[in-house]
Amino acid sequence: LTMDPHSQNESLTNNLNTQVYESLVSRDRQLAIVPALATSWQQPDALHWRFKLRPNVKFHDGTPFTADDVVFSVLRARDSASDIKAYAQALGEPKQVDALTVDFALKQVNPIFLQHLSTLPIMSHLWAEKNGAARPIDYKSRQEGYAALHANGTGPYTLVLRQPDVKTVYRRFPGWWGRFEGNVQEVIYTPIKSDATRVAALISGELDVV
């Protein structure tokens, strides 16, 4: 639906956007919470969390990932136009301690804090400000904006092309901090509304999966 990771909370949109944007924690194959952009965390008391961020991570445009991006992303995701604002609000107040440390101060106990955190994609503060994308795209009011058609995350794939209702193209990001599994270098997502046309494209080999 959109490349803005805070604009919509829809399953397919989220699945594709998380190839580009990552969160501080993620899920492994057994669905357990594991480190992602954060390497470790501790909970000094029931209302405070501290996260150590992964060093030497770069956004796709080459700029470094820092605590400032985390604070910005949480505040952006709390905006009224965000479709994940309930998750972001449950994280409390984020605060940058240093370039690779972030604290969260909660108003009340949140027993699923890490689960909420896993749903919040991290954006580049510099990139968003530079491109007029400091606030989420208001999808419900059909608002248009740079972040709807462009993306700059830290994830395993970069956005190459976004043509709504035509195709969306992703390419493997060689500078990704993680470890690749498999040999997929490029992904082309092509919406085809007609059942017959979609099946014909699969049979002809034009598509690999529908």
mmCIF file of N, CA, C and O in Angstrom, residues 77-151:
data_model
loop_
_atom_site.group_PDB
_atom_site.id
_atom_site.type_symbol
_atom_site.label_atom_id
_atom_site.label_comp_id
_atom_site.label_asym_id
_atom_site.label_seq_id
_atom_site.Cartn_x
_atom_site.Cartn_y
_atom_site.Cartn_z
ATOM 1 N N ALA A 77 6.343 7.641 14.793
ATOM 2 C CA ALA A 77 5.330 6.588 14.791
ATOM 3 C C ALA A 77 4.170 6.893 15.731
ATOM 4 O O ALA A 77 3.109 6.267 15.638
ATOM 5 N N ARG A 78 4.352 7.861 16.650
ATOM 6 C CA ARG A 78 3.263 8.254 17.560
ATOM 7 C C ARG A 78 2.359 9.308 16.942
ATOM 8 O O ARG A 78 1.341 9.671 17.521
ATOM 9 N N ASP A 79 2.710 9.820 15.784
ATOM 10 C CA ASP A 79 1.933 10.862 15.129
ATOM 11 C C ASP A 79 0.509 10.381 14.843
ATOM 12 O O ASP A 79 0.264 9.190 14.658
ATOM 13 N N SER A 80 -0.422 11.313 14.790
ATOM 14 C CA SER A 80 -1.828 10.964 14.577
ATOM 15 C C SER A 80 -2.062 10.269 13.239
ATOM 16 O O SER A 80 -3.008 9.502 13.087
ATOM 17 N N ALA A 81 -1.198 10.522 12.246
ATOM 18 C CA ALA A 81 -1.350 9.898 10.932
ATOM 19 C C ALA A 81 -0.794 8.484 10.886
ATOM 20 O O ALA A 81 -1.020 7.756 9.918
ATOM 21 N N SER A 82 -0.072 8.085 11.914
ATOM 22 C CA SER A 82 0.544 6.763 11.941
ATOM 23 C C SER A 82 -0.486 5.682 12.254
ATOM 24 O O SER A 82 -1.350 5.863 13.117
ATOM 25 N N ASP A 83 -0.361 4.557 11.565
ATOM 26 C CA ASP A 83 -1.272 3.440 11.809
ATOM 27 C C ASP A 83 -0.717 2.476 12.860
ATOM 28 O O ASP A 83 -1.345 1.470 13.170
ATOM 29 N N ILE A 84 0.485 2.796 13.395
ATOM 30 C CA ILE A 84 1.051 1.962 14.466
ATOM 31 C C ILE A 84 1.261 2.797 15.727
ATOM 32 O O ILE A 84 2.063 2.442 16.583
ATOM 33 N N LYS A 85 0.525 3.887 15.845
ATOM 34 C CA LYS A 85 0.733 4.796 16.977
ATOM 35 C C LYS A 85 0.441 4.139 18.316
ATOM 36 O O LYS A 85 1.073 4.476 19.319
ATOM 37 N N ALA A 86 -0.468 3.182 18.355
ATOM 38 C CA ALA A 86 -0.768 2.506 19.620
ATOM 39 C C ALA A 86 0.455 1.752 20.130
ATOM 40 O O ALA A 86 0.729 1.730 21.333
ATOM 41 N N TYR A 87 1.206 1.127 19.217
ATOM 42 C CA TYR A 87 2.420 0.405 19.610
ATOM 43 C C TYR A 87 3.491 1.388 20.081
ATOM 44 O O TYR A 87 4.183 1.149 21.077
ATOM 45 N N ALA A 88 3.647 2.487 19.342
ATOM 46 C CA ALA A 88 4.676 3.470 19.683
ATOM 47 C C ALA A 88 4.386 4.144 21.020
ATOM 48 O O ALA A 88 5.292 4.384 21.819
ATOM 49 N N GLN A 89 3.124 4.432 21.279
ATOM 50 C CA GLN A 89 2.746 5.068 22.540
ATOM 51 C C GLN A 89 3.004 4.150 23.720
ATOM 52 O O GLN A 89 3.308 4.608 24.825
ATOM 53 N N ALA A 90 2.922 2.850 23.497
ATOM 54 C CA ALA A 90 3.147 1.879 24.571
ATOM 55 C C ALA A 90 4.613 1.773 24.966
ATOM 56 O O ALA A 90 4.938 1.137 25.968
ATOM 57 N N LEU A 91 5.500 2.418 24.196
ATOM 58 C CA LEU A 91 6.942 2.347 24.480
ATOM 59 C C LEU A 91 7.405 3.425 25.452
ATOM 60 O O LEU A 91 8.565 3.421 25.865
ATOM 61 N N GLY A 92 6.528 4.360 25.795
ATOM 62 C CA GLY A 92 6.911 5.423 26.712
ATOM 63 C C GLY A 92 7.731 6.498 26.024
ATOM 64 O O GLY A 92 7.649 6.689 24.814
ATOM 65 N N GLU A 93 8.568 7.180 26.798
ATOM 66 C CA GLU A 93 9.370 8.289 26.273
ATOM 67 C C GLU A 93 10.795 7.820 25.958
ATOM 68 O O GLU A 93 11.517 7.382 26.856
ATOM 69 N N PRO A 94 11.208 7.921 24.697
ATOM 70 C CA PRO A 94 12.573 7.539 24.335
ATOM 71 C C PRO A 94 13.549 8.676 24.613
ATOM 72 O O PRO A 94 13.207 9.851 24.489
ATOM 73 N N LYS A 95 14.761 8.321 24.983
ATOM 74 C CA LYS A 95 15.785 9.331 25.257
ATOM 75 C C LYS A 95 17.144 8.818 24.805
ATOM 76 O O LYS A 95 17.533 7.705 25.136
ATOM 77 N N GLN A 96 17.861 9.649 24.055
ATOM 78 C CA GLN A 96 19.210 9.300 23.632
ATOM 79 C C GLN A 96 20.191 9.526 24.778
ATOM 80 O O GLN A 96 20.300 10.625 25.304
ATOM 81 N N VAL A 97 20.888 8.474 25.174
ATOM 82 C CA VAL A 97 21.910 8.562 26.224
ATOM 83 C C VAL A 97 23.252 8.910 25.598
ATOM 84 O O VAL A 97 23.954 9.795 26.052
ATOM 85 N N ASP A 98 23.595 8.178 24.549
ATOM 86 C CA ASP A 98 24.760 8.500 23.717
ATOM 87 C C ASP A 98 24.460 7.978 22.326
ATOM 88 O O ASP A 98 23.335 7.540 22.052
ATOM 89 N N ALA A 99 25.427 8.013 21.445
ATOM 90 C CA ALA A 99 25.173 7.671 20.042
ATOM 91 C C ALA A 99 24.654 6.257 19.849
ATOM 92 O O ALA A 99 23.930 5.978 18.880
ATOM 93 N N LEU A 100 24.969 5.346 20.780
ATOM 94 C CA LEU A 100 24.565 3.952 20.632
ATOM 95 C C LEU A 100 23.815 3.425 21.860
ATOM 96 O O LEU A 100 23.807 2.217 22.106
ATOM 97 N N THR A 101 23.175 4.323 22.594
ATOM 98 C CA THR A 101 22.393 3.914 23.766
ATOM 99 C C THR A 101 21.087 4.699 23.816
ATOM 100 O O THR A 101 21.101 5.918 23.681
ATOM 101 N N VAL A 102 19.990 3.981 24.022
ATOM 102 C CA VAL A 102 18.666 4.609 24.116
ATOM 103 C C VAL A 102 17.951 4.099 25.353
ATOM 104 O O VAL A 102 17.958 2.896 25.637
ATOM 105 N N ASP A 103 17.336 5.020 26.095
ATOM 106 C CA ASP A 103 16.504 4.669 27.237
ATOM 107 C C ASP A 103 15.037 4.888 26.903
ATOM 108 O O ASP A 103 14.692 5.769 26.098
ATOM 109 N N PHE A 104 14.182 4.090 27.534
ATOM 110 C CA PHE A 104 12.743 4.266 27.434
ATOM 111 C C PHE A 104 12.177 4.374 28.846
ATOM 112 O O PHE A 104 12.428 3.496 29.684
ATOM 113 N N ALA A 105 11.410 5.441 29.102
ATOM 114 C CA ALA A 105 10.767 5.632 30.401
ATOM 115 C C ALA A 105 9.260 5.464 30.220
ATOM 116 O O ALA A 105 8.625 6.218 29.475
ATOM 117 N N LEU A 106 8.683 4.479 30.905
ATOM 118 C CA LEU A 106 7.265 4.177 30.764
ATOM 119 C C LEU A 106 6.453 4.832 31.879
ATOM 120 O O LEU A 106 6.949 5.016 32.992
ATOM 121 N N LYS A 107 5.202 5.165 31.587
ATOM 122 C CA LYS A 107 4.295 5.700 32.593
ATOM 123 C C LYS A 107 3.634 4.579 33.383
ATOM 124 O O LYS A 107 3.208 4.781 34.514
ATOM 125 N N GLN A 108 3.549 3.410 32.766
ATOM 126 C CA GLN A 108 2.958 2.252 33.437
ATOM 127 C C GLN A 108 3.623 0.990 32.918
ATOM 128 O O GLN A 108 4.252 0.996 31.859
ATOM 129 N N VAL A 109 3.503 -0.065 33.661
ATOM 130 C CA VAL A 109 4.148 -1.327 33.293
ATOM 131 C C VAL A 109 3.582 -1.848 31.972
ATOM 132 O O VAL A 109 2.367 -1.839 31.763
ATOM 133 N N ASN A 110 4.466 -2.273 31.094
ATOM 134 C CA ASN A 110 4.063 -2.869 29.819
ATOM 135 C C ASN A 110 4.702 -4.253 29.718
ATOM 136 O O ASN A 110 5.874 -4.380 29.355
ATOM 137 N N PRO A 111 3.964 -5.311 30.026
ATOM 138 C CA PRO A 111 4.539 -6.663 30.040
ATOM 139 C C PRO A 111 4.921 -7.175 28.654
ATOM 140 O O PRO A 111 5.630 -8.169 28.549
ATOM 141 N N ILE A 112 4.452 -6.516 27.584
ATOM 142 C CA ILE A 112 4.815 -6.938 26.228
ATOM 143 C C ILE A 112 5.570 -5.811 25.511
ATOM 144 O O ILE A 112 5.410 -5.583 24.316
ATOM 145 N N PHE A 113 6.405 -5.116 26.259
ATOM 146 C CA PHE A 113 7.186 -4.008 25.714
ATOM 147 C C PHE A 113 8.019 -4.449 24.512
ATOM 148 O O PHE A 113 8.035 -3.785 23.470
ATOM 149 N N LEU A 114 8.727 -5.557 24.633
ATOM 150 C CA LEU A 114 9.593 -6.015 23.544
ATOM 151 C C LEU A 114 8.785 -6.396 22.313
ATOM 152 O O LEU A 114 9.228 -6.176 21.174
ATOM 153 N N GLN A 115 7.615 -6.956 22.515
ATOM 154 C CA GLN A 115 6.755 -7.286 21.379
ATOM 155 C C GLN A 115 6.306 -6.023 20.658
ATOM 156 O O GLN A 115 6.274 -5.965 19.421
ATOM 157 N N HIS A 116 5.953 -4.983 21.427
ATOM 158 C CA HIS A 116 5.591 -3.713 20.802
ATOM 159 C C HIS A 116 6.782 -3.126 20.051
ATOM 160 O O HIS A 116 6.639 -2.604 18.941
ATOM 161 N N LEU A 117 7.961 -3.218 20.642
ATOM 162 C CA LEU A 117 9.151 -2.654 20.022
ATOM 163 C C LEU A 117 9.482 -3.350 18.703
ATOM 164 O O LEU A 117 9.991 -2.716 17.774
ATOM 165 N N SER A 118 9.185 -4.625 18.616
ATOM 166 C CA SER A 118 9.493 -5.385 17.397
ATOM 167 C C SER A 118 8.657 -4.943 16.205
ATOM 168 O O SER A 118 8.979 -5.268 15.062
ATOM 169 N N THR A 119 7.583 -4.202 16.459
ATOM 170 C CA THR A 119 6.702 -3.757 15.372
ATOM 171 C C THR A 119 7.047 -2.358 14.881
ATOM 172 O O THR A 119 6.368 -1.847 13.981
ATOM 173 N N LEU A 120 8.081 -1.722 15.455
ATOM 174 C CA LEU A 120 8.366 -0.333 15.129
ATOM 175 C C LEU A 120 9.609 -0.187 14.244
ATOM 176 O O LEU A 120 10.730 -0.324 14.717
ATOM 177 N N PRO A 121 9.417 0.077 12.945
ATOM 178 C CA PRO A 121 10.541 0.227 12.018
ATOM 179 C C PRO A 121 11.316 1.515 12.285
ATOM 180 O O PRO A 121 10.735 2.545 12.615
ATOM 181 N N ILE A 122 12.634 1.437 12.112
ATOM 182 C CA ILE A 122 13.502 2.584 12.353
ATOM 183 C C ILE A 122 13.848 3.269 11.030
ATOM 184 O O ILE A 122 14.328 2.634 10.094
ATOM 185 N N MET A 123 13.613 4.582 11.002
ATOM 186 C CA MET A 123 13.918 5.398 9.834
ATOM 187 C C MET A 123 15.099 6.319 10.116
ATOM 188 O O MET A 123 15.429 6.578 11.279
ATOM 189 N N SER A 124 15.704 6.822 9.068
ATOM 190 C CA SER A 124 16.790 7.787 9.192
ATOM 191 C C SER A 124 16.215 9.171 9.450
ATOM 192 O O SER A 124 15.416 9.678 8.653
ATOM 193 N N HIS A 125 16.635 9.783 10.558
ATOM 194 C CA HIS A 125 16.175 11.137 10.881
ATOM 195 C C HIS A 125 16.633 12.127 9.815
ATOM 196 O O HIS A 125 15.851 12.952 9.329
ATOM 197 N N LEU A 126 17.890 12.040 9.426
ATOM 198 C CA LEU A 126 18.431 12.965 8.436
ATOM 199 C C LEU A 126 17.712 12.840 7.104
ATOM 200 O O LEU A 126 17.349 13.838 6.477
ATOM 201 N N TRP A 127 17.502 11.618 6.654
ATOM 202 C CA TRP A 127 16.825 11.376 5.377
ATOM 203 C C TRP A 127 15.393 11.892 5.399
ATOM 204 O O TRP A 127 14.928 12.518 4.440
ATOM 205 N N ALA A 128 14.683 11.631 6.492
ATOM 206 C CA ALA A 128 13.298 12.070 6.600
ATOM 207 C C ALA A 128 13.192 13.594 6.585
ATOM 208 O O ALA A 128 12.344 14.173 5.888
ATOM 209 N N GLU A 129 14.040 14.251 7.358
ATOM 210 C CA GLU A 129 14.012 15.719 7.386
ATOM 211 C C GLU A 129 14.391 16.292 6.025
ATOM 212 O O GLU A 129 13.780 17.259 5.553
ATOM 213 N N LYS A 130 15.382 15.731 5.379
ATOM 214 C CA LYS A 130 15.847 16.215 4.084
ATOM 215 C C LYS A 130 14.765 16.122 3.020
ATOM 216 O O LYS A 130 14.677 16.986 2.124
ATOM 217 N N ASN A 131 13.919 15.100 3.110
ATOM 218 C CA ASN A 131 12.936 14.842 2.058
ATOM 219 C C ASN A 131 11.503 15.164 2.468
ATOM 220 O O ASN A 131 10.550 14.685 1.839
ATOM 221 N N GLY A 132 11.347 15.976 3.509
ATOM 222 C CA GLY A 132 10.010 16.390 3.912
ATOM 223 C C GLY A 132 9.143 15.257 4.412
ATOM 224 O O GLY A 132 7.918 15.269 4.213
ATOM 225 N N ALA A 133 9.779 14.283 5.066
ATOM 226 C CA ALA A 133 9.046 13.097 5.523
ATOM 227 C C ALA A 133 9.116 12.943 7.034
ATOM 228 O O ALA A 133 9.093 11.829 7.557
ATOM 229 N N ALA A 134 9.168 14.061 7.756
ATOM 230 C CA ALA A 134 9.262 14.001 9.215
ATOM 231 C C ALA A 134 7.993 13.450 9.849
ATOM 232 O O ALA A 134 8.021 12.932 10.962
ATOM 233 N N ARG A 135 6.875 13.557 9.141
ATOM 234 C CA ARG A 135 5.603 12.994 9.628
ATOM 235 C C ARG A 135 5.179 11.854 8.711
ATOM 236 O O ARG A 135 5.485 11.859 7.516
ATOM 237 N N PRO A 136 4.453 10.875 9.231
ATOM 238 C CA PRO A 136 3.975 9.773 8.393
ATOM 239 C C PRO A 136 2.992 10.271 7.333
ATOM 240 O O PRO A 136 2.305 11.274 7.520
ATOM 241 N N ILE A 137 2.933 9.529 6.233
ATOM 242 C CA ILE A 137 1.939 9.802 5.203
ATOM 243 C C ILE A 137 0.553 9.448 5.750
ATOM 244 O O ILE A 137 0.354 8.362 6.288
ATOM 245 N N ASP A 138 -0.393 10.363 5.614
ATOM 246 C CA ASP A 138 -1.773 10.096 6.036
ATOM 247 C C ASP A 138 -2.474 9.340 4.910
ATOM 248 O O ASP A 138 -3.041 9.919 3.997
ATOM 249 N N TYR A 139 -2.406 8.024 4.985
ATOM 250 C CA TYR A 139 -2.925 7.174 3.908
ATOM 251 C C TYR A 139 -4.439 7.295 3.764
ATOM 252 O O TYR A 139 -4.967 7.298 2.648
ATOM 253 N N LYS A 140 -5.132 7.425 4.882
ATOM 254 C CA LYS A 140 -6.601 7.457 4.843
ATOM 255 C C LYS A 140 -7.128 8.674 4.104
ATOM 256 O O LYS A 140 -8.211 8.635 3.508
ATOM 257 N N SER A 141 -6.399 9.780 4.151
ATOM 258 C CA SER A 141 -6.834 10.991 3.458
ATOM 259 C C SER A 141 -6.192 11.110 2.077
ATOM 260 O O SER A 141 -6.213 12.181 1.466
ATOM 261 N N ARG A 142 -5.573 10.003 1.604
ATOM 262 C CA ARG A 142 -4.949 9.951 0.277
ATOM 263 C C ARG A 142 -3.813 10.954 0.125
ATOM 264 O O ARG A 142 -3.554 11.470 -0.964
ATOM 265 N N GLN A 143 -3.143 11.233 1.225
ATOM 266 C CA GLN A 143 -2.010 12.149 1.179
ATOM 267 C C GLN A 143 -0.861 11.529 0.393
ATOM 268 O O GLN A 143 -0.633 10.323 0.438
ATOM 269 N N GLU A 144 -0.134 12.357 -0.333
ATOM 270 C CA GLU A 144 1.029 11.912 -1.077
ATOM 271 C C GLU A 144 2.279 12.492 -0.436
ATOM 272 O O GLU A 144 2.236 13.541 0.199
ATOM 273 N N GLY A 145 3.389 11.816 -0.603
ATOM 274 C CA GLY A 145 4.627 12.301 -0.015
ATOM 275 C C GLY A 145 5.808 11.450 -0.441
ATOM 276 O O GLY A 145 5.646 10.345 -0.974
ATOM 277 N N TYR A 146 6.997 11.955 -0.198
ATOM 278 C CA TYR A 146 8.225 11.300 -0.656
ATOM 279 C C TYR A 146 8.373 9.890 -0.091
ATOM 280 O O TYR A 146 8.757 8.957 -0.804
ATOM 281 N N ALA A 147 8.055 9.717 1.183
ATOM 282 C CA ALA A 147 8.249 8.420 1.837
ATOM 283 C C ALA A 147 7.288 7.350 1.346
ATOM 284 O O ALA A 147 7.480 6.169 1.626
ATOM 285 N N ALA A 148 6.244 7.739 0.617
ATOM 286 C CA ALA A 148 5.313 6.753 0.082
ATOM 287 C C ALA A 148 5.898 6.008 -1.111
ATOM 288 O O ALA A 148 5.523 4.869 -1.387
ATOM 289 N N LEU A 149 6.836 6.663 -1.808
ATOM 290 C CA LEU A 149 7.398 6.080 -3.025
ATOM 291 C C LEU A 149 8.895 5.809 -2.929
ATOM 292 O O LEU A 149 9.480 5.222 -3.838
ATOM 293 N N HIS A 150 9.529 6.247 -1.846
ATOM 294 C CA HIS A 150 10.961 6.069 -1.659
ATOM 295 C C HIS A 150 11.220 5.496 -0.274
ATOM 296 O O HIS A 150 10.376 5.607 0.621
ATOM 297 N N ALA A 151 12.382 4.886 -0.084
ATOM 298 C CA ALA A 151 12.685 4.270 1.207
ATOM 299 C C ALA A 151 14.190 4.303 1.458
ATOM 300 O O ALA A 151 14.993 4.286 0.516
#
